[in-house]
């Protein structure tokens, strides 16, 4: 089990001092996230219900007098060096492209005019579907801006983090991950409307239910997966329906699946083709599930929340085709061992499942599910019980030192 200790800037401050020989000016922390329900809806102007978790990534920064950005990460053997204004080389490893890409975006926007020394460390699993990349770009962005006395609206920073994913990682992701990381509140999930870019806190009854994440051990590789293909398929469905003359509720040209009903899809099932029909149906139904699950959470109907979560997994498996045998097995095992509901979380193609479990059953659940999964697959599953969750934070630790 992962612990729930609050973020401590002293942990990364000492490491920065050891590697750089000076004190950092700023330490920023950004938590990972788990999505309770509502996947592949964000890039379709839809709804989602994610929450931050109690593990995340730290960035310590000290400004330099030149335009050099020097980055060292705790788990990497070599540091990376980049000059502001130069293109970020695709030969850098992916983690470095996230960091240097954010620095480059801030420089191009005129928000960063000098280089910096950075040190990164963290506790959120990488490549597990818990949004380590958005936690990384958010913590780097906040630390760099704070180190030069700049602030930034969380929504604006989330859009910069999304651009970093698009340009430097090649993943055409939506806004869910950086938004919930930037806006998340302890003890709450966020119901996010991605068309209006608004969020509503949803109280989590963590005394009555524990959110449990199980890492399948199957690494997600979004840029090399079918993620971008799924997004393109959704856009193709919208274009096809718009070409038939379909309009949104206000009479405007159809712009996203948010304004498409299941009846619309059924009417065009033959000309869309079965695959495109099913992809779009998942999105339409998933928005409905998010609204129903959020309302059930607010009113303490946890068994109902669980049923919506499980229905979401079946849709992601059968209609959106982003699950896999390991994730399906974990969901089956979770339901067999007392979870109210279970589903894959994030984009799929590996990564984690999320479960809603009675608090007094968590320890036995974790042991039994992990043992059964290892026996069936030979893989070790990491089980994370989320009994609390953290918010993004920034500390100014040694201004002027």
Tab-separated table of C-alpha atoms in Angstrom:
chain	number	residue	atom	x	y	z
A	1	UNK	CA	0.000	0.000	0.000
A	2	UNK	CA	1.154	3.539	-0.653
A	3	UNK	CA	1.133	5.817	2.339
A	4	UNK	CA	-0.778	9.057	2.522
A	5	UNK	CA	1.910	11.367	3.906
A	6	UNK	CA	1.373	15.000	2.863
A	7	UNK	CA	3.762	16.484	0.303
A	8	UNK	CA	7.060	17.533	1.912
A	9	UNK	CA	9.251	20.027	0.001
A	10	UNK	CA	12.228	19.222	2.221
A	11	UNK	CA	12.575	15.853	0.469
A	12	UNK	CA	13.396	17.392	-2.903
A	13	UNK	CA	15.096	20.478	-1.445
A	14	UNK	CA	17.827	18.324	0.079
A	15	UNK	CA	18.284	16.349	-3.141
A	16	UNK	CA	18.572	19.565	-5.160
A	17	UNK	CA	21.210	20.868	-2.772
A	18	UNK	CA	23.190	17.639	-3.094
A	19	UNK	CA	23.180	17.697	-6.908
A	20	UNK	CA	23.408	21.425	-7.649
A	21	UNK	CA	25.345	22.633	-4.633
A	22	UNK	CA	22.923	25.469	-3.900
A	23	UNK	CA	19.443	25.905	-2.486
A	24	UNK	CA	16.457	25.842	-4.841
A	25	UNK	CA	14.288	28.910	-5.011
A	26	UNK	CA	11.005	27.074	-5.481
A	27	UNK	CA	9.624	23.575	-5.031
A	28	UNK	CA	6.346	22.651	-6.725
A	29	UNK	CA	4.310	19.492	-6.251
A	30	UNK	CA	1.600	18.125	-8.543
A	31	UNK	CA	-0.336	14.950	-7.708
A	32	UNK	CA	-1.234	12.198	-10.102
A	33	UNK	CA	-4.876	11.510	-10.823
A	34	UNK	CA	-7.269	8.629	-11.183
A	35	UNK	CA	-10.442	8.944	-13.209
A	36	UNK	CA	-13.435	7.437	-11.455
A	37	UNK	CA	-15.590	7.514	-14.583
A	38	UNK	CA	-15.676	9.341	-17.920
A	39	UNK	CA	-12.827	8.249	-20.194
A	40	UNK	CA	-12.287	9.370	-23.803
A	41	UNK	CA	-14.887	12.077	-23.241
A	42	UNK	CA	-12.587	15.056	-22.677
A	43	UNK	CA	-11.552	15.445	-26.313
A	44	UNK	CA	-15.222	15.106	-27.270
A	45	UNK	CA	-16.428	18.124	-25.209
A	46	UNK	CA	-17.895	15.682	-22.709
A	47	UNK	CA	-17.946	15.036	-18.963
A	48	UNK	CA	-15.633	13.217	-16.562
A	49	UNK	CA	-15.266	12.600	-12.825
A	50	UNK	CA	-11.551	12.390	-11.953
A	51	UNK	CA	-9.775	12.976	-8.638
A	52	UNK	CA	-6.215	13.637	-7.579
A	53	UNK	CA	-4.354	10.953	-5.626
A	54	UNK	CA	-1.887	11.029	-2.740
A	55	UNK	CA	1.246	10.495	-4.798
A	56	UNK	CA	2.780	12.932	-7.249
A	57	UNK	CA	5.847	14.634	-8.698
A	58	UNK	CA	8.104	17.364	-7.305
A	59	UNK	CA	10.129	19.919	-9.237
A	60	UNK	CA	12.783	22.042	-7.527
A	61	UNK	CA	14.064	25.068	-9.451
A	62	UNK	CA	16.741	27.708	-9.139
A	63	UNK	CA	16.951	30.396	-11.856
A	64	UNK	CA	20.180	30.905	-13.788
A	65	UNK	CA	21.626	34.105	-15.241
A	66	UNK	CA	21.943	32.557	-18.729
A	67	UNK	CA	19.420	30.783	-20.983
A	68	UNK	CA	20.506	27.234	-20.135
A	69	UNK	CA	17.932	24.798	-18.752
A	70	UNK	CA	19.672	21.953	-16.936
A	71	UNK	CA	17.507	19.070	-15.741
A	72	UNK	CA	18.272	16.095	-13.545
A	73	UNK	CA	15.719	13.480	-12.490
A	74	UNK	CA	16.211	11.209	-9.516
A	75	UNK	CA	15.632	8.005	-11.487
A	76	UNK	CA	17.685	8.991	-14.546
A	77	UNK	CA	21.413	8.410	-14.896
A	78	UNK	CA	22.245	11.538	-16.885
A	79	UNK	CA	21.146	15.152	-16.835
A	80	UNK	CA	19.710	16.940	-19.850
A	81	UNK	CA	20.762	20.397	-21.043
A	82	UNK	CA	18.841	22.724	-23.341
A	83	UNK	CA	19.115	26.364	-24.373
A	84	UNK	CA	15.956	28.415	-24.313
A	85	UNK	CA	14.962	29.434	-27.802
A	86	UNK	CA	16.372	26.320	-29.454
A	87	UNK	CA	14.078	23.574	-30.706
A	88	UNK	CA	13.642	20.675	-28.302
A	89	UNK	CA	15.436	17.716	-29.835
A	90	UNK	CA	13.370	14.564	-30.455
A	91	UNK	CA	16.439	12.583	-29.415
A	92	UNK	CA	15.809	13.506	-25.787
A	93	UNK	CA	14.030	10.757	-23.821
A	94	UNK	CA	10.318	11.270	-23.373
A	95	UNK	CA	10.515	12.482	-19.763
A	96	UNK	CA	13.011	15.196	-20.762
A	97	UNK	CA	10.870	16.304	-23.696
A	98	UNK	CA	8.001	16.945	-21.285
A	99	UNK	CA	10.230	19.112	-19.084
A	100	UNK	CA	12.060	20.962	-21.840
A	101	UNK	CA	8.881	21.284	-23.863
A	102	UNK	CA	7.150	23.099	-20.998
A	103	UNK	CA	10.160	25.403	-20.568
A	104	UNK	CA	10.134	26.127	-24.300
A	105	UNK	CA	6.400	26.881	-24.290
A	106	UNK	CA	6.810	29.342	-21.415
A	107	UNK	CA	9.768	30.985	-23.162
A	108	UNK	CA	7.809	31.377	-26.407
A	109	UNK	CA	4.953	32.974	-24.451
A	110	UNK	CA	7.375	35.502	-22.936
A	111	UNK	CA	6.782	34.167	-19.434
A	112	UNK	CA	10.294	32.746	-19.018
A	113	UNK	CA	13.330	34.754	-20.102
A	114	UNK	CA	16.162	33.025	-18.244
A	115	UNK	CA	17.343	29.491	-17.753
A	116	UNK	CA	17.131	27.348	-14.643
A	117	UNK	CA	18.515	24.318	-12.860
A	118	UNK	CA	15.801	21.738	-12.165
A	119	UNK	CA	15.669	18.576	-10.098
A	120	UNK	CA	12.763	16.116	-10.365
A	121	UNK	CA	11.615	13.375	-8.072
A	122	UNK	CA	8.306	11.697	-7.445
A	123	UNK	CA	6.170	8.940	-6.046
A	124	UNK	CA	3.539	8.443	-8.747
A	125	UNK	CA	4.124	5.344	-10.910
A	126	UNK	CA	5.246	6.180	-14.438
A	127	UNK	CA	3.374	4.724	-17.414
A	128	UNK	CA	0.584	3.324	-15.260
A	129	UNK	CA	-2.311	5.505	-16.343
A	130	UNK	CA	-2.175	7.753	-13.255
A	131	UNK	CA	-1.207	10.823	-15.280
A	132	UNK	CA	2.451	11.036	-14.390
A	133	UNK	CA	3.059	13.092	-17.544
A	134	UNK	CA	0.501	15.779	-16.643
A	135	UNK	CA	1.785	15.818	-13.057
A	136	UNK	CA	5.272	16.338	-14.457
A	137	UNK	CA	4.366	19.178	-16.818
A	138	UNK	CA	2.192	20.847	-14.166
A	139	UNK	CA	4.863	20.742	-11.460
A	140	UNK	CA	7.544	21.956	-13.900
A	141	UNK	CA	5.341	24.762	-15.196
A	142	UNK	CA	4.352	25.965	-11.742
A	143	UNK	CA	7.929	25.790	-10.437
A	144	UNK	CA	9.428	27.670	-13.389
A	145	UNK	CA	6.795	30.397	-13.259
A	146	UNK	CA	7.034	30.831	-9.504
A	147	UNK	CA	10.830	30.977	-9.656
A	148	UNK	CA	10.631	34.170	-11.740
A	149	UNK	CA	7.708	35.673	-9.817
A	150	UNK	CA	5.043	34.679	-12.336
A	151	UNK	CA	1.684	33.137	-11.542
A	152	UNK	CA	-0.647	31.356	-13.927
A	153	UNK	CA	-4.295	30.465	-14.013
A	154	UNK	CA	-4.645	26.655	-13.621
A	155	UNK	CA	-6.755	26.451	-16.754
A	156	UNK	CA	-4.161	28.294	-18.831
A	157	UNK	CA	-1.373	26.103	-17.478
A	158	UNK	CA	-3.460	23.004	-18.227
A	159	UNK	CA	-3.756	24.123	-21.846
A	160	UNK	CA	0.027	24.562	-22.021
A	161	UNK	CA	0.491	21.086	-20.547
A	162	UNK	CA	-1.877	19.697	-23.168
A	163	UNK	CA	0.116	21.395	-25.915
A	164	UNK	CA	3.305	19.832	-24.575
A	165	UNK	CA	1.662	16.406	-24.898
A	166	UNK	CA	0.576	17.164	-28.459
A	167	UNK	CA	3.807	18.721	-29.728
A	168	UNK	CA	6.583	16.974	-27.805
A	169	UNK	CA	5.071	13.570	-27.005
A	170	UNK	CA	2.829	13.082	-30.032
A	171	UNK	CA	-0.267	12.251	-27.965
A	172	UNK	CA	-3.434	14.099	-28.994
A	173	UNK	CA	-4.842	14.013	-25.472
A	174	UNK	CA	-7.635	16.073	-23.969
A	175	UNK	CA	-7.571	18.438	-20.998
A	176	UNK	CA	-8.767	16.139	-18.230
A	177	UNK	CA	-5.454	15.263	-16.635
A	178	UNK	CA	-3.842	18.703	-16.290
A	179	UNK	CA	-7.176	20.291	-15.346
A	180	UNK	CA	-7.936	17.997	-12.426
A	181	UNK	CA	-4.308	18.136	-11.290
A	182	UNK	CA	-4.382	21.926	-11.302
A	183	UNK	CA	-7.858	22.348	-9.814
A	184	UNK	CA	-8.283	19.231	-7.666
A	185	UNK	CA	-9.295	19.578	-4.018
A	186	UNK	CA	-8.546	17.237	-1.127
A	187	UNK	CA	-11.540	15.082	-0.247
A	188	UNK	CA	-13.246	15.733	-3.568
A	189	UNK	CA	-13.504	14.542	-7.120
A	190	UNK	CA	-14.188	17.080	-9.876
A	191	UNK	CA	-17.050	16.773	-12.306
A	192	UNK	CA	-15.545	18.514	-15.335
A	193	UNK	CA	-17.490	19.842	-18.295
A	194	UNK	CA	-14.951	20.025	-21.111
A	195	UNK	CA	-17.092	22.130	-23.411
A	196	UNK	CA	-17.704	24.866	-20.855
A	197	UNK	CA	-14.325	24.235	-19.146
A	198	UNK	CA	-16.043	24.350	-15.771
A	199	UNK	CA	-15.693	22.016	-12.801
A	200	UNK	CA	-17.926	21.132	-9.863
A	201	UNK	CA	-16.424	19.583	-6.695
A	202	UNK	CA	-18.054	16.303	-5.716
A	203	UNK	CA	-17.526	15.286	-2.095
A	204	UNK	CA	-15.973	11.856	-1.746
A	205	UNK	CA	-17.351	9.839	1.192
A	206	UNK	CA	-13.907	8.391	1.926
A	207	UNK	CA	-15.060	7.281	5.382
A	208	UNK	CA	-17.612	5.014	3.690
A	209	UNK	CA	-15.733	3.927	0.572
A	210	UNK	CA	-12.087	3.541	-0.390
A	211	UNK	CA	-10.902	4.173	-3.912
A	212	UNK	CA	-8.456	1.397	-4.768
A	213	UNK	CA	-6.181	1.505	-7.805
A	214	UNK	CA	-4.587	-1.685	-9.104
A	215	UNK	CA	-1.659	-1.377	-11.504
A	216	UNK	CA	-1.761	-4.232	-14.000
A	217	UNK	CA	1.961	-3.954	-14.727
A	218	UNK	CA	1.175	-3.552	-18.440
A	219	UNK	CA	2.756	-0.260	-19.472
A	220	UNK	CA	0.719	2.159	-21.528
A	221	UNK	CA	2.345	3.628	-24.631
A	222	UNK	CA	-0.168	6.172	-25.854
A	223	UNK	CA	1.820	7.690	-28.721
A	224	UNK	CA	2.369	4.230	-30.207
A	225	UNK	CA	-1.099	2.942	-29.397
A	226	UNK	CA	-4.529	3.437	-30.901
A	227	UNK	CA	-5.227	6.520	-28.750
A	228	UNK	CA	-4.776	9.012	-31.577
A	229	UNK	CA	-6.756	6.726	-33.866
A	230	UNK	CA	-9.704	6.753	-31.445
A	231	UNK	CA	-9.728	10.536	-31.392
A	232	UNK	CA	-9.596	10.678	-35.182
A	233	UNK	CA	-12.516	8.235	-35.366
A	234	UNK	CA	-14.660	10.442	-33.133
A	235	UNK	CA	-13.845	13.473	-35.266
A	236	UNK	CA	-14.758	11.497	-38.391
A	237	UNK	CA	-18.151	10.573	-36.919
A	238	UNK	CA	-18.891	14.229	-36.158
A	239	UNK	CA	-17.845	15.275	-39.661
A	240	UNK	CA	-20.028	12.573	-41.203
A	241	UNK	CA	-23.101	13.523	-39.155
A	242	UNK	CA	-22.558	17.229	-39.819
A	243	UNK	CA	-22.429	16.484	-43.558
A	244	UNK	CA	-25.915	14.945	-43.308
A	245	UNK	CA	-27.223	18.287	-42.057
A	246	UNK	CA	-27.359	17.397	-38.377
A	247	UNK	CA	-27.126	20.436	-36.101
A	248	UNK	CA	-26.443	21.028	-32.455
A	249	UNK	CA	-29.245	22.069	-30.036
A	250	UNK	CA	-28.748	25.788	-30.769
A	251	UNK	CA	-28.828	25.213	-34.504
A	252	UNK	CA	-25.081	25.652	-34.852
A	253	UNK	CA	-22.995	23.337	-37.002
A	254	UNK	CA	-22.333	20.085	-35.171
A	255	UNK	CA	-18.933	20.411	-33.509
A	256	UNK	CA	-18.546	17.409	-31.197
A	257	UNK	CA	-20.140	14.215	-29.942
A	258	UNK	CA	-21.452	16.147	-26.928
A	259	UNK	CA	-24.517	17.140	-28.955
A	260	UNK	CA	-25.131	13.716	-30.500
A	261	UNK	CA	-27.750	11.381	-29.060
A	262	UNK	CA	-27.900	7.621	-29.244
A	263	UNK	CA	-30.960	7.979	-31.466
A	264	UNK	CA	-28.871	10.012	-33.915
A	265	UNK	CA	-26.257	7.274	-33.993
A	266	UNK	CA	-28.817	4.509	-34.482
A	267	UNK	CA	-30.317	6.393	-37.410
A	268	UNK	CA	-26.916	6.475	-39.109
A	269	UNK	CA	-25.557	3.121	-37.921
A	270	UNK	CA	-25.389	1.595	-41.380
A	271	UNK	CA	-23.563	4.457	-43.076
A	272	UNK	CA	-21.217	5.046	-40.119
A	273	UNK	CA	-20.151	1.422	-40.044
A	274	UNK	CA	-20.130	-0.733	-36.907
A	275	UNK	CA	-16.738	0.330	-35.547
A	276	UNK	CA	-17.376	4.069	-35.788
A	277	UNK	CA	-20.892	3.614	-34.432
A	278	UNK	CA	-19.601	1.773	-31.365
A	279	UNK	CA	-16.828	4.293	-30.651
A	280	UNK	CA	-19.323	7.150	-30.726
A	281	UNK	CA	-21.894	5.240	-28.675
A	282	UNK	CA	-19.373	4.807	-25.887
A	283	UNK	CA	-18.835	8.572	-25.675
A	284	UNK	CA	-22.551	9.387	-25.713
A	285	UNK	CA	-23.382	6.835	-23.030
A	286	UNK	CA	-20.307	7.672	-20.947
A	287	UNK	CA	-21.437	11.270	-20.521
A	288	UNK	CA	-24.746	9.969	-19.154
A	289	UNK	CA	-22.912	7.621	-16.791
A	290	UNK	CA	-20.782	10.462	-15.424
A	291	UNK	CA	-23.826	12.546	-14.544
A	292	UNK	CA	-25.546	9.573	-12.905
A	293	UNK	CA	-22.464	8.510	-10.938
A	294	UNK	CA	-21.758	12.046	-9.662
A	295	UNK	CA	-25.338	12.396	-8.434
A	296	UNK	CA	-25.180	8.990	-6.738
A	297	UNK	CA	-21.870	9.908	-5.045
A	298	UNK	CA	-23.342	13.134	-3.689
A	299	UNK	CA	-26.232	11.186	-2.185
A	300	UNK	CA	-24.203	8.301	-0.762
A	301	UNK	CA	-25.539	5.578	-3.068
A	302	UNK	CA	-22.197	3.813	-3.387
A	303	UNK	CA	-23.539	0.571	-4.798
A	304	UNK	CA	-25.097	2.543	-7.635
A	305	UNK	CA	-21.795	4.351	-8.263
A	306	UNK	CA	-20.135	0.959	-8.513
A	307	UNK	CA	-22.648	-0.283	-11.066
A	308	UNK	CA	-22.020	2.775	-13.262
A	309	UNK	CA	-18.271	2.206	-13.011
A	310	UNK	CA	-18.615	-1.413	-14.096
A	311	UNK	CA	-20.907	-0.431	-16.966
A	312	UNK	CA	-18.258	2.069	-18.047
A	313	UNK	CA	-15.635	-0.674	-18.173
A	314	UNK	CA	-17.851	-2.889	-20.309
A	315	UNK	CA	-18.329	-0.003	-22.719
A	316	UNK	CA	-14.597	0.762	-22.857
A	317	UNK	CA	-13.971	-2.936	-23.495
A	318	UNK	CA	-16.720	-3.686	-26.003
A	319	UNK	CA	-17.513	-0.388	-27.750
A	320	UNK	CA	-14.292	1.622	-27.492
A	321	UNK	CA	-11.984	-1.409	-27.586
A	322	UNK	CA	-9.265	0.011	-25.318
A	323	UNK	CA	-9.125	-2.669	-22.654
A	324	UNK	CA	-7.042	-5.832	-22.628
A	325	UNK	CA	-7.002	-9.257	-21.001
A	326	UNK	CA	-5.106	-8.117	-17.894
A	327	UNK	CA	-7.435	-5.184	-17.239
A	328	UNK	CA	-10.514	-7.328	-17.859
A	329	UNK	CA	-9.191	-9.937	-15.435
A	330	UNK	CA	-8.538	-7.323	-12.733
A	331	UNK	CA	-12.090	-6.016	-13.059
A	332	UNK	CA	-13.474	-9.537	-12.798
A	333	UNK	CA	-11.326	-10.290	-9.749
A	334	UNK	CA	-12.307	-7.015	-8.094
A	335	UNK	CA	-16.004	-7.749	-8.427
A	336	UNK	CA	-15.465	-11.306	-7.194
A	337	UNK	CA	-13.656	-9.990	-4.094
A	338	UNK	CA	-16.123	-7.432	-2.848
A	339	UNK	CA	-15.736	-4.249	-4.884
A	340	UNK	CA	-18.927	-2.307	-5.527
A	341	UNK	CA	-17.630	-1.482	-8.979
A	342	UNK	CA	-14.486	-1.598	-11.093
A	343	UNK	CA	-13.225	-0.268	-14.407
A	344	UNK	CA	-10.080	0.510	-16.308
A	345	UNK	CA	-9.002	4.088	-15.717
A	346	UNK	CA	-7.344	6.471	-18.127
A	347	UNK	CA	-6.922	5.842	-21.802
A	348	UNK	CA	-6.614	2.071	-21.503
A	349	UNK	CA	-4.144	-0.031	-23.497
A	350	UNK	CA	-2.670	-1.198	-20.178
A	351	UNK	CA	-2.202	0.690	-16.931
A	352	UNK	CA	-4.598	0.550	-14.012
A	353	UNK	CA	-8.066	-0.314	-12.876
A	354	UNK	CA	-9.988	1.672	-10.268
A	355	UNK	CA	-12.323	0.086	-7.752
A	356	UNK	CA	-14.739	1.286	-5.086
A	357	UNK	CA	-14.304	-0.922	-2.013
A	358	UNK	CA	-15.817	-0.923	1.505
A	359	UNK	CA	-13.112	0.445	3.876
A	360	UNK	CA	-13.111	-2.571	6.171
A	361	UNK	CA	-12.526	-4.909	3.208
A	362	UNK	CA	-9.555	-3.093	1.631
A	363	UNK	CA	-6.682	-5.082	3.141
A	364	UNK	CA	-8.183	-8.484	2.306
A	365	UNK	CA	-9.220	-7.194	-1.108
A	366	UNK	CA	-5.695	-6.059	-1.919
A	367	UNK	CA	-4.106	-9.325	-0.823
A	368	UNK	CA	-6.618	-11.589	-2.542
A	369	UNK	CA	-6.767	-9.713	-5.844
A	370	UNK	CA	-2.981	-9.413	-6.091
A	371	UNK	CA	-2.498	-13.111	-5.358
A	372	UNK	CA	-5.140	-14.259	-7.844
A	373	UNK	CA	-3.806	-11.922	-10.539
A	374	UNK	CA	-0.242	-13.143	-10.123
A	375	UNK	CA	-1.341	-16.754	-10.224
A	376	UNK	CA	-3.291	-16.178	-13.438
A	377	UNK	CA	-0.812	-13.951	-15.300
A	378	UNK	CA	2.584	-14.256	-13.614
A	379	UNK	CA	2.518	-10.464	-13.143
A	380	UNK	CA	2.699	-8.630	-9.833
A	381	UNK	CA	-0.060	-6.080	-9.344
A	382	UNK	CA	0.641	-2.983	-7.257
A	383	UNK	CA	-2.370	-2.017	-5.154
A	384	UNK	CA	-2.828	1.603	-4.100
A	385	UNK	CA	-5.505	2.422	-1.530
A	386	UNK	CA	-6.487	6.089	-1.756
A	387	UNK	CA	-7.766	7.070	1.668
A	388	UNK	CA	-7.021	10.725	1.069
A	389	UNK	CA	-5.902	12.854	-1.855
A	390	UNK	CA	-3.651	15.886	-2.253
A	391	UNK	CA	-3.680	19.210	-4.057
A	392	UNK	CA	-1.104	20.930	-6.245
A	393	UNK	CA	1.183	23.119	-4.120
A	394	UNK	CA	4.120	25.499	-4.546
A	395	UNK	CA	6.659	26.520	-1.899
A	396	UNK	CA	9.164	29.361	-2.073
A	397	UNK	CA	11.938	27.842	0.004
A	398	UNK	CA	15.011	30.053	-0.294
A	399	UNK	CA	14.244	33.278	-2.078
A	400	UNK	CA	17.415	35.235	-2.741
A	401	UNK	CA	19.767	32.573	-1.380
